[in-house]
Tab-separated table of C-alpha atoms in Angstrom:
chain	number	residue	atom	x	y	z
A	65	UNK	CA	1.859	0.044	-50.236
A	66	UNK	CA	-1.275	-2.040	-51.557
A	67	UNK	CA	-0.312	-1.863	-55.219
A	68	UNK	CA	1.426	-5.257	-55.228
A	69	UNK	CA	-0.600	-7.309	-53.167
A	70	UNK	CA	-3.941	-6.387	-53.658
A	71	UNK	CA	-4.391	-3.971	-56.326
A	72	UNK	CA	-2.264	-5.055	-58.844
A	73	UNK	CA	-3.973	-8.388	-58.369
A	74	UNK	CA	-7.040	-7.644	-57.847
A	75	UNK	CA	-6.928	-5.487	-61.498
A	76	UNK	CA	-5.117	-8.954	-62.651
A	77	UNK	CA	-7.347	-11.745	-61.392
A	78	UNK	CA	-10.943	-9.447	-62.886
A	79	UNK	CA	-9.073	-8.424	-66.132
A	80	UNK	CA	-8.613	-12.539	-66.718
A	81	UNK	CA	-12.148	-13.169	-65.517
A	82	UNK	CA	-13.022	-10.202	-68.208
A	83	UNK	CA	-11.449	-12.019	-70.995
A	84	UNK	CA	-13.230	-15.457	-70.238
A	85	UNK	CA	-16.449	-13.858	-69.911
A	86	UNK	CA	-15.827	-12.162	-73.495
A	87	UNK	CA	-14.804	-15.261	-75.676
A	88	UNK	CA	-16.485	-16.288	-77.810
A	89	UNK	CA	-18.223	-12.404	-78.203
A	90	UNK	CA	-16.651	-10.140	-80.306
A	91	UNK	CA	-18.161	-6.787	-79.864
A	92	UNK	CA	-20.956	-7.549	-76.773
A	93	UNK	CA	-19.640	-6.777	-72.737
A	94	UNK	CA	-20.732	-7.735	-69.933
A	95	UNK	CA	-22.661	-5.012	-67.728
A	96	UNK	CA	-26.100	-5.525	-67.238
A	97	UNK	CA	-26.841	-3.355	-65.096
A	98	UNK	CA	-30.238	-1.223	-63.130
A	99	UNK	CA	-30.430	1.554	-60.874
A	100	UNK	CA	-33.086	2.379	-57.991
A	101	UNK	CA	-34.161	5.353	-56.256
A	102	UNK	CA	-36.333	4.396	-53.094
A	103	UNK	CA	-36.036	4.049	-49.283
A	104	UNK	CA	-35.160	1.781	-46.449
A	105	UNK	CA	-37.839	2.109	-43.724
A	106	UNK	CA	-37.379	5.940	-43.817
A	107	UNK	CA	-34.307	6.560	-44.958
A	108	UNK	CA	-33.678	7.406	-48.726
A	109	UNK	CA	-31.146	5.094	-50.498
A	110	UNK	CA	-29.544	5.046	-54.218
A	111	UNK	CA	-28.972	1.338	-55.066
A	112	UNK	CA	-27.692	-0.115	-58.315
A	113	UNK	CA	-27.305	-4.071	-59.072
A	114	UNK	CA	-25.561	-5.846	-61.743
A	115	UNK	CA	-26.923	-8.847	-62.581
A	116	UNK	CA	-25.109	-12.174	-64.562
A	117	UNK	CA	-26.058	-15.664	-65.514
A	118	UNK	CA	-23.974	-16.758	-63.479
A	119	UNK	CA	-21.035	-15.844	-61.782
A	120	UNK	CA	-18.739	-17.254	-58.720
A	121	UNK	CA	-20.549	-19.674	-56.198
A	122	UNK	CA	-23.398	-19.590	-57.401
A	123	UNK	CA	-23.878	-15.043	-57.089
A	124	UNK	CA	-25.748	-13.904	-59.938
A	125	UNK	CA	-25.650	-10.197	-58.587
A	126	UNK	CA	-23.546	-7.655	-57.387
A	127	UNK	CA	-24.004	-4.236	-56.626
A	128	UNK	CA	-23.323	-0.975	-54.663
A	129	UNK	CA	-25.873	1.420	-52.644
A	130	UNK	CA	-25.639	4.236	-50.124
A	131	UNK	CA	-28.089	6.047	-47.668
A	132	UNK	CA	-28.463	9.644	-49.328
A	133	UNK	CA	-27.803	10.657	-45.567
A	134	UNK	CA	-24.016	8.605	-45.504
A	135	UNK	CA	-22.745	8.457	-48.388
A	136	UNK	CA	-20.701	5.983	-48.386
A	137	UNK	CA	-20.939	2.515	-50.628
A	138	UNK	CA	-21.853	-0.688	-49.279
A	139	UNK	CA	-20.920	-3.477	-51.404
A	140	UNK	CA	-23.351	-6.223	-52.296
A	141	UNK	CA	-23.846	-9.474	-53.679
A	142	UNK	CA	-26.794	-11.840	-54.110
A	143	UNK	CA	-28.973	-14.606	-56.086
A	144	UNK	CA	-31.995	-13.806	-58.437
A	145	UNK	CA	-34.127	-16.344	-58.395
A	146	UNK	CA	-36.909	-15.386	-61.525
A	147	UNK	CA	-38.203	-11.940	-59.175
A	148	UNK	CA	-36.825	-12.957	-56.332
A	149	UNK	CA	-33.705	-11.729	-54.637
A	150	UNK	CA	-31.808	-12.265	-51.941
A	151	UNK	CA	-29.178	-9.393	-51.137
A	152	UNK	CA	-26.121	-9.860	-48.661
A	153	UNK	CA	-23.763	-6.943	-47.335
A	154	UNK	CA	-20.019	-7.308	-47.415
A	155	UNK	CA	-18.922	-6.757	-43.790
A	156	UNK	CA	-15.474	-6.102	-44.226
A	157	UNK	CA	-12.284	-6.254	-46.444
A	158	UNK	CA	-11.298	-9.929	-45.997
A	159	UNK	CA	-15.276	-10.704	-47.092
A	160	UNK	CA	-14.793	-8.386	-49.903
A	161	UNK	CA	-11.493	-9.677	-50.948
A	162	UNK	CA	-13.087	-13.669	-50.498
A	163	UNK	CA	-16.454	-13.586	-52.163
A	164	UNK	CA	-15.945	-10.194	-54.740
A	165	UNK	CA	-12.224	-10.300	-55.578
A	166	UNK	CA	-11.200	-14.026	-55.693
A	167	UNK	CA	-14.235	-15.344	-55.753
A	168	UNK	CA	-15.615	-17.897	-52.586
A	169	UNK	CA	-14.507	-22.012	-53.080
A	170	UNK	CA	-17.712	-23.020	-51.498
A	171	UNK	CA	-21.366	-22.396	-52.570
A	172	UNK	CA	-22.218	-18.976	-51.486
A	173	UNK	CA	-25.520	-19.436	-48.769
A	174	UNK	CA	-27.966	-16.218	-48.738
A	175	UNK	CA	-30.271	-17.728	-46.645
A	176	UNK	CA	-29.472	-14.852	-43.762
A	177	UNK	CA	-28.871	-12.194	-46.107
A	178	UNK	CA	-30.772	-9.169	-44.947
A	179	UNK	CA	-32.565	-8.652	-48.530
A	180	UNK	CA	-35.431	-9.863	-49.515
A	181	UNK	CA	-36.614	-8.098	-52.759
A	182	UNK	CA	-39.491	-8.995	-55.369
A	183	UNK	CA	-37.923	-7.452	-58.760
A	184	UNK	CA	-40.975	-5.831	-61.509
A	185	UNK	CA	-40.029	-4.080	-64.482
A	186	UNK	CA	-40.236	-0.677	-62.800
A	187	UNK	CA	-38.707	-1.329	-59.401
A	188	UNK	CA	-38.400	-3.645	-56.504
A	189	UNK	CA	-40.184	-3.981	-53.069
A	190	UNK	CA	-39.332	-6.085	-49.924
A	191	UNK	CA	-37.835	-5.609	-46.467
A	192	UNK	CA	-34.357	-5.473	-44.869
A	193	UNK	CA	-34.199	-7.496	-41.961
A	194	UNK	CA	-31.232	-7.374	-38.887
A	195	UNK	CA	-33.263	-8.335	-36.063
A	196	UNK	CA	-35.433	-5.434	-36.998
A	197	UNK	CA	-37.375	-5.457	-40.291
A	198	UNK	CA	-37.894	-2.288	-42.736
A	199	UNK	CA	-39.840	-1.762	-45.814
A	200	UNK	CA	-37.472	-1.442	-48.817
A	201	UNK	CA	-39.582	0.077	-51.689
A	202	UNK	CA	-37.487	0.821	-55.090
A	203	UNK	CA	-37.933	2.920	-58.234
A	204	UNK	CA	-35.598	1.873	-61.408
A	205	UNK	CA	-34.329	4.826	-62.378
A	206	UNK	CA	-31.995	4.359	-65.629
A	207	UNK	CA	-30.506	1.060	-67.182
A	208	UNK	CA	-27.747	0.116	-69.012
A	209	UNK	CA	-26.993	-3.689	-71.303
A	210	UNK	CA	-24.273	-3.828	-73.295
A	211	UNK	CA	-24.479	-8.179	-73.146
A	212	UNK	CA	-25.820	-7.479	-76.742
A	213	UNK	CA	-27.306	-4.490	-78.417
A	214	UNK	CA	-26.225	-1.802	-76.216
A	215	UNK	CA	-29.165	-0.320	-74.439
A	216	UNK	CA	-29.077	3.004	-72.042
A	217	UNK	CA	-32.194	4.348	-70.462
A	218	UNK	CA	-31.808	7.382	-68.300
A	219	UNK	CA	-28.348	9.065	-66.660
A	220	UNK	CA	-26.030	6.337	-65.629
A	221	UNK	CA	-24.091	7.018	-62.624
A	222	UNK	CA	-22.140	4.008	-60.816
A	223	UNK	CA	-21.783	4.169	-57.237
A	224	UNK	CA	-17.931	2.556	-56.965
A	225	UNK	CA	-17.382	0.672	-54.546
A	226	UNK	CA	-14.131	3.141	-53.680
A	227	UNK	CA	-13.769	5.424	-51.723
A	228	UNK	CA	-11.890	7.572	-48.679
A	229	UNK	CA	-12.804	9.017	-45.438
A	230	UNK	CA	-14.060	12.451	-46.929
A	231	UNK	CA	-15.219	11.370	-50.426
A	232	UNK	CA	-17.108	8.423	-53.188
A	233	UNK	CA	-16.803	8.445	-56.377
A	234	UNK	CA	-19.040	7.862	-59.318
A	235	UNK	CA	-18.593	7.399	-62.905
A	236	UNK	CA	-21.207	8.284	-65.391
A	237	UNK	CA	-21.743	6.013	-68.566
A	238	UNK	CA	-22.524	7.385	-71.955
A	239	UNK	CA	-22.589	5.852	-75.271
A	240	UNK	CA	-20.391	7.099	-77.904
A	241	UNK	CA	-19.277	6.383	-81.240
A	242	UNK	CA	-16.498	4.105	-80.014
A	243	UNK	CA	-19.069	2.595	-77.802
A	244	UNK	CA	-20.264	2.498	-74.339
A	245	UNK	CA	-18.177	3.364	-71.477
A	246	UNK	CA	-17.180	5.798	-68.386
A	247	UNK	CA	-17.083	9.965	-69.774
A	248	UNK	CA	-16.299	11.087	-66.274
A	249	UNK	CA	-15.827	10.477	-62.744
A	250	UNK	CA	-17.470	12.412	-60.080
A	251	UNK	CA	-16.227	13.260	-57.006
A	252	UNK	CA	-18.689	13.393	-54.391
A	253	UNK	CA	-17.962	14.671	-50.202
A	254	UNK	CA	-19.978	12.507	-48.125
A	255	UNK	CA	-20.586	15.259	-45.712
A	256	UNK	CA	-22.846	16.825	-48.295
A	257	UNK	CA	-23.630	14.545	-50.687
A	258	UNK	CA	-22.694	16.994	-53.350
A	259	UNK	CA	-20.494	16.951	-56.188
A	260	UNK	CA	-17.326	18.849	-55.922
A	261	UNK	CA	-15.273	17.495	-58.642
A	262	UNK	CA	-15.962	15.764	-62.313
A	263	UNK	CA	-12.645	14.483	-64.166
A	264	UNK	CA	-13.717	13.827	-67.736
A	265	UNK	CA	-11.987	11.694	-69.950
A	266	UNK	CA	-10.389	12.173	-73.085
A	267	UNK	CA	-10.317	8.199	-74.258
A	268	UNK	CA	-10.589	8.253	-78.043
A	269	UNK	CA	-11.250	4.475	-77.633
A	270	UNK	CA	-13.771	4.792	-75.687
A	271	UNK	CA	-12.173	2.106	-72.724
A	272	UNK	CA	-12.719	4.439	-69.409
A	273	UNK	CA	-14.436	2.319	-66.523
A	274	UNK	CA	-14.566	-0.695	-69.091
A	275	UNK	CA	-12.287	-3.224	-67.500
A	276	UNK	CA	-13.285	-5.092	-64.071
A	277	UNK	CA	-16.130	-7.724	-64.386
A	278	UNK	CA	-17.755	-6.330	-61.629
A	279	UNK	CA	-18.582	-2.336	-62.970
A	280	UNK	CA	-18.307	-0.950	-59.267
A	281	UNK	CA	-14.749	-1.847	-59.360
A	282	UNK	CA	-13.748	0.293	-62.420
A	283	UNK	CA	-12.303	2.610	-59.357
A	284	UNK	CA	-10.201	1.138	-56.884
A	285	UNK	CA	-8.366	3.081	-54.270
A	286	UNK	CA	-4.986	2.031	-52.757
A	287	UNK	CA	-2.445	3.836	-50.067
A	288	UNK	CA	0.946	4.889	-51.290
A	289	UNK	CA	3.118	6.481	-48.429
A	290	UNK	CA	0.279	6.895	-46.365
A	291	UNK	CA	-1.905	8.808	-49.090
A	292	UNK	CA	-4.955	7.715	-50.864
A	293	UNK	CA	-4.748	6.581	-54.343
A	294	UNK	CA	-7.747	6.803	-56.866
A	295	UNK	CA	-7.024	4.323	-59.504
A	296	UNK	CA	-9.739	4.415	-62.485
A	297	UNK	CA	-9.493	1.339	-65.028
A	298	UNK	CA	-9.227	1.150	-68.910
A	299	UNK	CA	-9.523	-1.598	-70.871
A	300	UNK	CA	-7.088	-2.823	-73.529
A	301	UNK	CA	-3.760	-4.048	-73.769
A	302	UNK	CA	-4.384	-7.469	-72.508
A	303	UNK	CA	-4.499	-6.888	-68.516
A	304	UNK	CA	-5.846	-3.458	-68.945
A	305	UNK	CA	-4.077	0.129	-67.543
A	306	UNK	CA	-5.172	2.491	-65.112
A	307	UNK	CA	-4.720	6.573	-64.184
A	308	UNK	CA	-4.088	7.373	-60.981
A	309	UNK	CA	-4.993	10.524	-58.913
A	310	UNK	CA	-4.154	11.661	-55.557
A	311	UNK	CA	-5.579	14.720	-53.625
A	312	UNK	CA	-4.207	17.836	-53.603
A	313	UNK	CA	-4.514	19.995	-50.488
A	314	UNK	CA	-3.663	22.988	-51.914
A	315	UNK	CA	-6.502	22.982	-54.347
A	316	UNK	CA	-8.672	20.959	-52.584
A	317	UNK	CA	-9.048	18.482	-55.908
A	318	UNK	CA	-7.719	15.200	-57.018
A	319	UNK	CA	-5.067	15.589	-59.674
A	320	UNK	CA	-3.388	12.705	-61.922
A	321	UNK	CA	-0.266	10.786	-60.268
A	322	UNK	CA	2.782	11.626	-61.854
């Protein structure tokens, strides 16, 4: 069971990070965040990056993309330099639970990262390099800011970084008047890239997919008993709380954790 070693702390150590972040700001967050449409040599990709001051060894981005043909999230985590950025891939858990989750003791180096990107106001453009080197060309295709005056542009859908053998997930943002946060979660097979399941949210507070400093980490999945465990994030209430679904076989959806 991962709820008391790495979930549980992982919702623990962010939700502190969360309230440092926010002192000193009463009513601004801390998502800034842009989404791309564009390709990878040939292959079509959705990317989206969040982008700080200054966060943790010197990253001042994070992110999440997918190749439309896969499906399935690739964590990332880079340095913007004015346009330029430099984008690395996490290779595995214990480099996702190092650099994303606790955070790296040592200067993070992205000198062998295998982005290169020149950021414009309407995209991004550079190659992808390991050993052999692809064009990466990028349209923006929605934003969201809440640092200050909350600002949407577009339908905003967050690739989590979650997800299980047959399925991602993805929440979509929406401003309200209790504010900005997640309205639902999607539920999308990676087999066909379509979406078989949205679970709305009835959150009067508006605090759905609000908690975790990183936004791709609003949905965290865990193994109870050898099952999956879909665990989507609220804020509020000091560390935060979460609802948990599992899948049901017999309706083929995932249903909230009693």
């Amino acid at each position: 069971m991962e709820r008391g070693g790495v979930k549980v702390g992982r919702l623990f150590i962010s939700a502190i990070l969360c309230v440092l972040l926010m002192s000193g700001k009463a009513t601004a967050g801390w998502y800034h965040v842009e989404n791309y449409e564009g390709t990878i040599g040939s292959q079509p990709v959705h990317v989206s990056l969040q982008t700080y001051h200054g966060f943790g060894s010197g990253i001042t981005v994070e992110g999440s993309y997918f190749y439309d043909a896969r499906q399935s999230p690739i964590a990332v985590y880079g340095k913007l330099n004015g346009t330029k950025l430099a984008l690395c891939e996490i290779s595995g858990k214990e480099e996702f639970d190092r650099i994303l989750v606790m955070g790296s003791k040592t200067p993070i180096d992205t000198a062998g990262c295998p982005f290169s990107l020149d950021i414009a106001e309407s995209g991004a453009a550079g190659t992808w390099s390991k050993g052999d080197s692809y064009p990466v060309t990028l349209k923006k295709v929605s934003s969201m800011d809440d640092t200050g005056d909350t600002k949407l542009d577009g339908t905003i859908e967050i690739p989590f970084w979650a997800e299980t053998a047959a399925d991602r997930f993805a929440g979509v943002y929406t401003n309200t008047d209790s504010g900005t946060c997640m309205a639902k979660m999607q539920v999308i097979k990676k087999s066909s890239g379509r979406v078989v399941q949205e679970i709305a949210f009835d959150d009067d507070g508006c605090n759905a997919g609000m908690l975790m400093t990183p936004i791709y980490d609003n949905v965290q999945k865990w193994v109870e008993h050898g099952k999956d465990v879909i665990s989507v994030n609220f804020r509020g209430g000091g560390a935060g709380d979460t609802e948990d679904y599992v899948f049901n076989r017999a309706t083929g959806k995932y249903q909230q954790k009693k």
